[in-house]
CSV table of C-alpha atoms in Angstrom, one decimal:
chain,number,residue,atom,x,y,z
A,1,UNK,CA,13.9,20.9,-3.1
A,2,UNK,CA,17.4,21.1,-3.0
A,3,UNK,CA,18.3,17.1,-3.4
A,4,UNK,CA,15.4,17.4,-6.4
A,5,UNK,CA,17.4,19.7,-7.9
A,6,UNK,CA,20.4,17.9,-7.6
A,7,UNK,CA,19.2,14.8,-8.9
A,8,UNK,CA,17.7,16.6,-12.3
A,9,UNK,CA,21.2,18.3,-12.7
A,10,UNK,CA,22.5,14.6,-12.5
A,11,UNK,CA,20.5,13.1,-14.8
A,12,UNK,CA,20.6,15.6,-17.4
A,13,UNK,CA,24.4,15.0,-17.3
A,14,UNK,CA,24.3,11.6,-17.9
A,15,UNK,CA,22.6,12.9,-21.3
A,16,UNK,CA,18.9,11.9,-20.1
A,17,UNK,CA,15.7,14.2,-19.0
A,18,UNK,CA,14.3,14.6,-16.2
A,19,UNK,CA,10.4,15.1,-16.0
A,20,UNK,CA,8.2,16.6,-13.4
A,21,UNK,CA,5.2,18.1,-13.2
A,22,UNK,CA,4.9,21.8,-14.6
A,23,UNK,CA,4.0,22.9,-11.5
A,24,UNK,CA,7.5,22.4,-9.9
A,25,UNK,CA,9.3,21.3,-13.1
A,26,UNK,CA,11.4,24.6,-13.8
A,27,UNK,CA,11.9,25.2,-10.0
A,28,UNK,CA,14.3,22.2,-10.1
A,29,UNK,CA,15.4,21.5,-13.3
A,30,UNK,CA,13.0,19.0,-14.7
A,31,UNK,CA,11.0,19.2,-18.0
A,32,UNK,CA,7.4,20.4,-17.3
A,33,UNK,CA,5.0,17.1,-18.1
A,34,UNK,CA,1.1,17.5,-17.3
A,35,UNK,CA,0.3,15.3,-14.1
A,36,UNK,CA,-1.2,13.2,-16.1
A,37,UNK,CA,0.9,12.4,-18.2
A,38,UNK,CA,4.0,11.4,-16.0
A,39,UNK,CA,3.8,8.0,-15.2
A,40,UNK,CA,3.5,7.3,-19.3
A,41,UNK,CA,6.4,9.3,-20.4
A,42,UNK,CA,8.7,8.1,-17.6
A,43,UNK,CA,10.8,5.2,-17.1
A,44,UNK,CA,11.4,5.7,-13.7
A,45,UNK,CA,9.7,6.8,-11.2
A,46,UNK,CA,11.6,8.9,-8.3
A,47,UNK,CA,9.7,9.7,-5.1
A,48,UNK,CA,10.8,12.5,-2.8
A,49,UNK,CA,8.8,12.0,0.5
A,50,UNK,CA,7.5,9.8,3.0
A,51,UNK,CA,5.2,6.2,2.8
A,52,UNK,CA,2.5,8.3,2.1
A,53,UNK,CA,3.7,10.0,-0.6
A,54,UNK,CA,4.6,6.3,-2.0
A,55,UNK,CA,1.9,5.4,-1.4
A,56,UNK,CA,-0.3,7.7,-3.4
A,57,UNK,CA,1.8,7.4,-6.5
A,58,UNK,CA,1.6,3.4,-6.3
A,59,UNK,CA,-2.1,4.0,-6.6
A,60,UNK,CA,-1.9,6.3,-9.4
A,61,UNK,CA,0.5,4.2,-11.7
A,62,UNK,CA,-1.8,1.2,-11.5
A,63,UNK,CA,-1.4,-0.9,-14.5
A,64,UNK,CA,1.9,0.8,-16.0
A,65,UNK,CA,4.0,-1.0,-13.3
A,66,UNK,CA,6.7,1.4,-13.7
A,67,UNK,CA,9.2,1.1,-10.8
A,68,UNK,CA,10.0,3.0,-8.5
A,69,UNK,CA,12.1,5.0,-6.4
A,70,UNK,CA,11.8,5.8,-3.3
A,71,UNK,CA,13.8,8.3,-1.1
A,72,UNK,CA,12.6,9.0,2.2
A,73,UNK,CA,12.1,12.5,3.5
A,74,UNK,CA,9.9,11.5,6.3
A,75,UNK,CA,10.0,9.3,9.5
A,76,UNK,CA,9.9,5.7,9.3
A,77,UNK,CA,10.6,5.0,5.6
A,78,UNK,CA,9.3,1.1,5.7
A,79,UNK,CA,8.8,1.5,1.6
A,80,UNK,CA,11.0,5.1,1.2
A,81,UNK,CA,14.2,3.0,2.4
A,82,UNK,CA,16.8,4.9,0.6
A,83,UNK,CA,18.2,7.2,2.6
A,84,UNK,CA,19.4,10.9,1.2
A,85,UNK,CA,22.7,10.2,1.6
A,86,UNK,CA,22.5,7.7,-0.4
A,87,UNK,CA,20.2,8.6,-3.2
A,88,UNK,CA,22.5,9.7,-5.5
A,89,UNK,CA,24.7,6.6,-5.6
A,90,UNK,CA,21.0,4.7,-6.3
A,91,UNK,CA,19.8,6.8,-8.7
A,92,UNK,CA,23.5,6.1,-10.6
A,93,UNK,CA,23.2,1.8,-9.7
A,94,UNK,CA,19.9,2.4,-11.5
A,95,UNK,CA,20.9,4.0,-14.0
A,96,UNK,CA,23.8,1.7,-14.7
A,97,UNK,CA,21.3,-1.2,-14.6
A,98,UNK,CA,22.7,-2.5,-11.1
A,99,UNK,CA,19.0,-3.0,-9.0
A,100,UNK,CA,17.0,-5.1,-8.2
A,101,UNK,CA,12.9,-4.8,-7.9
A,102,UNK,CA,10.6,-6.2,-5.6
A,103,UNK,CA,7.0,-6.9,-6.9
A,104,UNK,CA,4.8,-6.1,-4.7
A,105,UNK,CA,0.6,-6.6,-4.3
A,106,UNK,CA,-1.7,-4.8,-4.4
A,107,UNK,CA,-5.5,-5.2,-2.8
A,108,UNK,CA,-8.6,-4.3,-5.2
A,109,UNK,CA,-11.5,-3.8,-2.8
A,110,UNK,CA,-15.0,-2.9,-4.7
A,111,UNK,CA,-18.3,-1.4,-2.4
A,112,UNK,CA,-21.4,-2.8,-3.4
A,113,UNK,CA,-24.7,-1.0,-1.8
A,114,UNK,CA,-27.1,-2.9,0.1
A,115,UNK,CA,-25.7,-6.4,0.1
A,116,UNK,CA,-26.1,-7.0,-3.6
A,117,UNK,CA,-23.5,-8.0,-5.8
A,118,UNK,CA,-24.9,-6.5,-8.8
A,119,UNK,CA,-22.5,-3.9,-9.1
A,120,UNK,CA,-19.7,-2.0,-7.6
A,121,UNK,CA,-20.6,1.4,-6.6
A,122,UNK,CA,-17.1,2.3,-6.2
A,123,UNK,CA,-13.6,0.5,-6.3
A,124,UNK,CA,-10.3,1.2,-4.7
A,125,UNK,CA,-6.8,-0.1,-4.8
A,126,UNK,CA,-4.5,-0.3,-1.8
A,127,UNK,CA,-0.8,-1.1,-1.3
A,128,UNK,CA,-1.1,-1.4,2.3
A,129,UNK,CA,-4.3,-2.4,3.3
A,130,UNK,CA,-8.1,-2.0,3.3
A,131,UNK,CA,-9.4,-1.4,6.6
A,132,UNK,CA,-13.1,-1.4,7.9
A,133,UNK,CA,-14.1,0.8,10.8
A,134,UNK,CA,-16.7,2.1,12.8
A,135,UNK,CA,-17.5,5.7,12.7
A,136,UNK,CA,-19.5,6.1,15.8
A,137,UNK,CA,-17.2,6.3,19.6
A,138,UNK,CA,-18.6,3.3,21.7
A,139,UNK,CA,-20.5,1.2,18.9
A,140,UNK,CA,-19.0,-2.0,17.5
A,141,UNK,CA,-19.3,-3.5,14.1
A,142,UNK,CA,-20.3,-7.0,13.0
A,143,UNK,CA,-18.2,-8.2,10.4
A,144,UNK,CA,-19.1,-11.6,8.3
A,145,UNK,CA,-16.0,-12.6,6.1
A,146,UNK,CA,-16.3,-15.6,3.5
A,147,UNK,CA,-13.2,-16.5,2.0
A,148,UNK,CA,-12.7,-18.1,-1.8
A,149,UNK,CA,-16.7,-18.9,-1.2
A,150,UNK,CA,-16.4,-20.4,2.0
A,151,UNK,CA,-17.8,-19.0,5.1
A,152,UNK,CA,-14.9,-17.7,7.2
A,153,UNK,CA,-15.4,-16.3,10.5
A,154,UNK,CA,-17.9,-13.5,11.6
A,155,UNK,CA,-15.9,-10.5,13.7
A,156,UNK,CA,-17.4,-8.4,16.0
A,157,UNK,CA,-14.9,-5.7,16.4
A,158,UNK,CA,-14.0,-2.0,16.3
A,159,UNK,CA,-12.9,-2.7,12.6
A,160,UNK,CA,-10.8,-5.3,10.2
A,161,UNK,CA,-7.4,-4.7,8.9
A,162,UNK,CA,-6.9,-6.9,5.3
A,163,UNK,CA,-3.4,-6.1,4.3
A,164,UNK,CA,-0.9,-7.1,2.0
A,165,UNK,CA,2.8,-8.1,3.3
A,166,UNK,CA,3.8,-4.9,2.6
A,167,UNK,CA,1.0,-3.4,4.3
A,168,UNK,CA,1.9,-6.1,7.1
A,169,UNK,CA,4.2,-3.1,9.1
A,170,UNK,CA,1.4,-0.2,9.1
A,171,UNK,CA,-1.6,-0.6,10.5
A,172,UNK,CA,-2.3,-4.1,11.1
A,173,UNK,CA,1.3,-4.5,12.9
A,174,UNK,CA,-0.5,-2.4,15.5
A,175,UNK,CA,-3.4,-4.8,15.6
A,176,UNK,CA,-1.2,-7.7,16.6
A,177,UNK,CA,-0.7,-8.9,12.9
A,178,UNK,CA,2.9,-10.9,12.2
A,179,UNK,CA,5.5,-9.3,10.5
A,180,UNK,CA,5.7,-10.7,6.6
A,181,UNK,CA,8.0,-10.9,4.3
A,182,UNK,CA,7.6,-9.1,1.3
A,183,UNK,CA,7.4,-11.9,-1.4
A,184,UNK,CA,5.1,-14.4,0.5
A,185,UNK,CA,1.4,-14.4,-1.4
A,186,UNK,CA,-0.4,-14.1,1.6
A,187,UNK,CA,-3.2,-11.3,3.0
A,188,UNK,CA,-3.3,-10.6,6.3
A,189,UNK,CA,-6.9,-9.9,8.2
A,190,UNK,CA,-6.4,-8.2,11.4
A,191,UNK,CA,-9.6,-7.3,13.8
A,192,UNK,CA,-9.3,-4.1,15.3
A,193,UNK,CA,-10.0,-4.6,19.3
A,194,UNK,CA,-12.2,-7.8,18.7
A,195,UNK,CA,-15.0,-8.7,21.3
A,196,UNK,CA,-13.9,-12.4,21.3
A,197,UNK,CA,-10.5,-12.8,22.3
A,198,UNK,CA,-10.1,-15.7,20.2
A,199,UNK,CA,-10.2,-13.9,17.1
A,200,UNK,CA,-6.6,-13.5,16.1
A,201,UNK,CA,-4.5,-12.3,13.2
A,202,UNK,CA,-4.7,-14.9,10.6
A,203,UNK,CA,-3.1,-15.2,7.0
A,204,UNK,CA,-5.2,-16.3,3.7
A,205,UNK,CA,-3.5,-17.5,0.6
A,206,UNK,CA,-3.7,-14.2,-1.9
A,207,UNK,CA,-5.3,-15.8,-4.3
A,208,UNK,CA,-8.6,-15.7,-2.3
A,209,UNK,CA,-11.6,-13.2,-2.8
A,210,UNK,CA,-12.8,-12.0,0.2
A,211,UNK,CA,-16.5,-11.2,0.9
A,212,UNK,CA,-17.5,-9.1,4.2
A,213,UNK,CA,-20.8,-8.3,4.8
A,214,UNK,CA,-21.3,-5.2,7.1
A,215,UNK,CA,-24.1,-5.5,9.9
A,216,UNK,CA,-23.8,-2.0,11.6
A,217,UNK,CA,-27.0,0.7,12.9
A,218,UNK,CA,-27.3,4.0,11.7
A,219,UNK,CA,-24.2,5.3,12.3
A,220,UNK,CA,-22.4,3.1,9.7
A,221,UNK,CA,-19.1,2.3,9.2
A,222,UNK,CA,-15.9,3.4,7.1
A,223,UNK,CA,-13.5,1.9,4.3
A,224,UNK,CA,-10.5,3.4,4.2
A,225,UNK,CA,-7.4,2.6,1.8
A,226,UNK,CA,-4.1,3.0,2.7
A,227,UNK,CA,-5.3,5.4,5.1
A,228,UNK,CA,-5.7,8.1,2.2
A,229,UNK,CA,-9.1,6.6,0.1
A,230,UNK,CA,-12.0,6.9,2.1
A,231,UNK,CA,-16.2,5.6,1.6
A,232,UNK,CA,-18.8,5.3,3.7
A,233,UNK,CA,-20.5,2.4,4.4
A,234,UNK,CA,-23.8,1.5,5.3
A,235,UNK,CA,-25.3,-1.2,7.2
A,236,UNK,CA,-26.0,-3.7,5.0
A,237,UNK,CA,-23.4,-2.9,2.7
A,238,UNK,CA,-20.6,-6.2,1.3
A,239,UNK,CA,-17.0,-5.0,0.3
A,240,UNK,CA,-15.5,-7.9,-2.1
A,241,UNK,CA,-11.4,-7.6,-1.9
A,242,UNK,CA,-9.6,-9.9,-3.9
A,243,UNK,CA,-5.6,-9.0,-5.7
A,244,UNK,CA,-5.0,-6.5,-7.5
A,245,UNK,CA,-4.7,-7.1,-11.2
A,246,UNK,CA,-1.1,-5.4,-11.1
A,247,UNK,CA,2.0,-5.2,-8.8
A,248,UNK,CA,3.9,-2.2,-7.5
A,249,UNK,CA,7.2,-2.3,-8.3
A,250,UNK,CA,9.4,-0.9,-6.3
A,251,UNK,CA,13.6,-0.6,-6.6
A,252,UNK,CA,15.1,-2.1,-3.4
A,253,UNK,CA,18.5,-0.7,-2.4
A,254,UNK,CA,21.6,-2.9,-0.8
A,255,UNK,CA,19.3,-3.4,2.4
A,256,UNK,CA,17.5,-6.8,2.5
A,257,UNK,CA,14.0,-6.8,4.4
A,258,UNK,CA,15.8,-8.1,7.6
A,259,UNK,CA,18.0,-5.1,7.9
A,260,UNK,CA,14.9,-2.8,7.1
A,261,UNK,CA,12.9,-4.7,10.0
A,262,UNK,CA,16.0,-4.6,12.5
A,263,UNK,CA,16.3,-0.2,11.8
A,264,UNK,CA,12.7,1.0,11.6
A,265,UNK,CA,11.7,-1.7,14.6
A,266,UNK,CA,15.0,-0.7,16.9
A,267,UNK,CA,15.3,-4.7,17.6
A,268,UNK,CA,19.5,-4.3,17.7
């Protein structure tokens, strides 16, 4: 609260307004905007949190591409990588037009019931990743994956991890996925605890649509996206994933990807 307020009183004395949400808006200074409204009427974007909270507001700009700042209150801070300390001589680089922005994918993934491809029943975006599990302790999942219309490779595994390279840190790092850098256009699918032990982390060119058809019993499976959107699925139901129609764009400070790797990983 205290750094929120700080960075309003800022702004507003560089002769610009702050906007937040009416909810907290007059708590720290900032012009009360309806939710809704936000990512229209602003400029920039500043989030106060952790990669969660980036997450979720990545989601919710969706085609406005506005970027966006992001100051890390939590732990690990792979897409929050200004620190506090430094946040106010960011937000004043940004402000003097002395940033750069990395564009970065997104993953559209659309449910469709039963197998048939006559119509999403739902559709999510992701900024991380997609990721395909089983809901039931001791069952596994069969997975058939064609990529750009081409049969791929048929999984049968706790779960799949598709991910974007930014996504390519989270969850599917801890599936044995490679590290990628942020710019490559590249997915990455990652099998979650595969039966065959030849099934490795692989990368697809992003410009691929991904089909997986889900073979599971009763007890179904689960889509989540970035860990926060959540459907379940049943077991003959095919998720199509292909890129999202927009990028996230999100201010980078001083710090290239290398140095981000080397402090959040502890390699030295």
């Amino acid at each position: 609260m205290d750094l929120a307020m700080q960075l309003c009183g800022w702004i507003r004395r560089e002769g610009l307004e702050p906007i937040a949400d009416h909810g907290i808006a007059s708590a720290i200074g900032a012009t009360g905007i309806a939710e809704e409204g936000l990512a229209q009427r602003a400029d920039l974007l500043v989030v106060l949190g952790g990669d969660g909270t980036l997450l979720g507001a990545a989601r919710e700009i969706g085609a406005l591409e506005k970027p966006i700042l992001g100051i890390n209150l939590g732990g690990l801070g792979f897409l929050t990588e200004v620190s506090i300390d430094e946040a106010m001589t960011m937000l004043a680089r940004i402000v003097a037009g002395d940033y750069d922005v990395d564009d970065r994918i997104m993953l559209q993934a659309a449910v469709h019931r039963d197998g048939e491809g006559n119509g999403a029943v739902e559709e999510f975006s992701a900024l991380n990743d997609v990721v395909i599990v089983k809901r039931a302790v001791g069952r596994m999942l069969e997975l058939n994956v064609v990529a750009n219309h081409i049969p791929f490779c048929t999984y049968r595994a706790d779960g799949l991890i598709v991910a974007t390279p930014t996504g390519s840190t989270a969850y599917a790092l801890s599936a044995g996925g490679p590290i990628v850098y942020p710019s490559l256009r590249v997915i990455v699918l990652a099998p979650i605890c595969p039966h065959t032990l030849s099934n490795r982390p692989v990368l697809l060119p992003d410009s691929f649509a991904l089909e997986i058809r889900v073979k599971a019993d009763d007890q179904g499976a689960m889509l989540t996206c970035d860990g926060q959107d959540s459907a379940p699925l049943g077991p003959t139901d095919t998720i199509v994933i292909t890129r999202g129609k927009f990028a996230v764009r999100l201010i980078r400070s001083t710090h290239p990807s290398f140095e981000i790797w080397r402090d959040k990983l502890h390699w030295g």
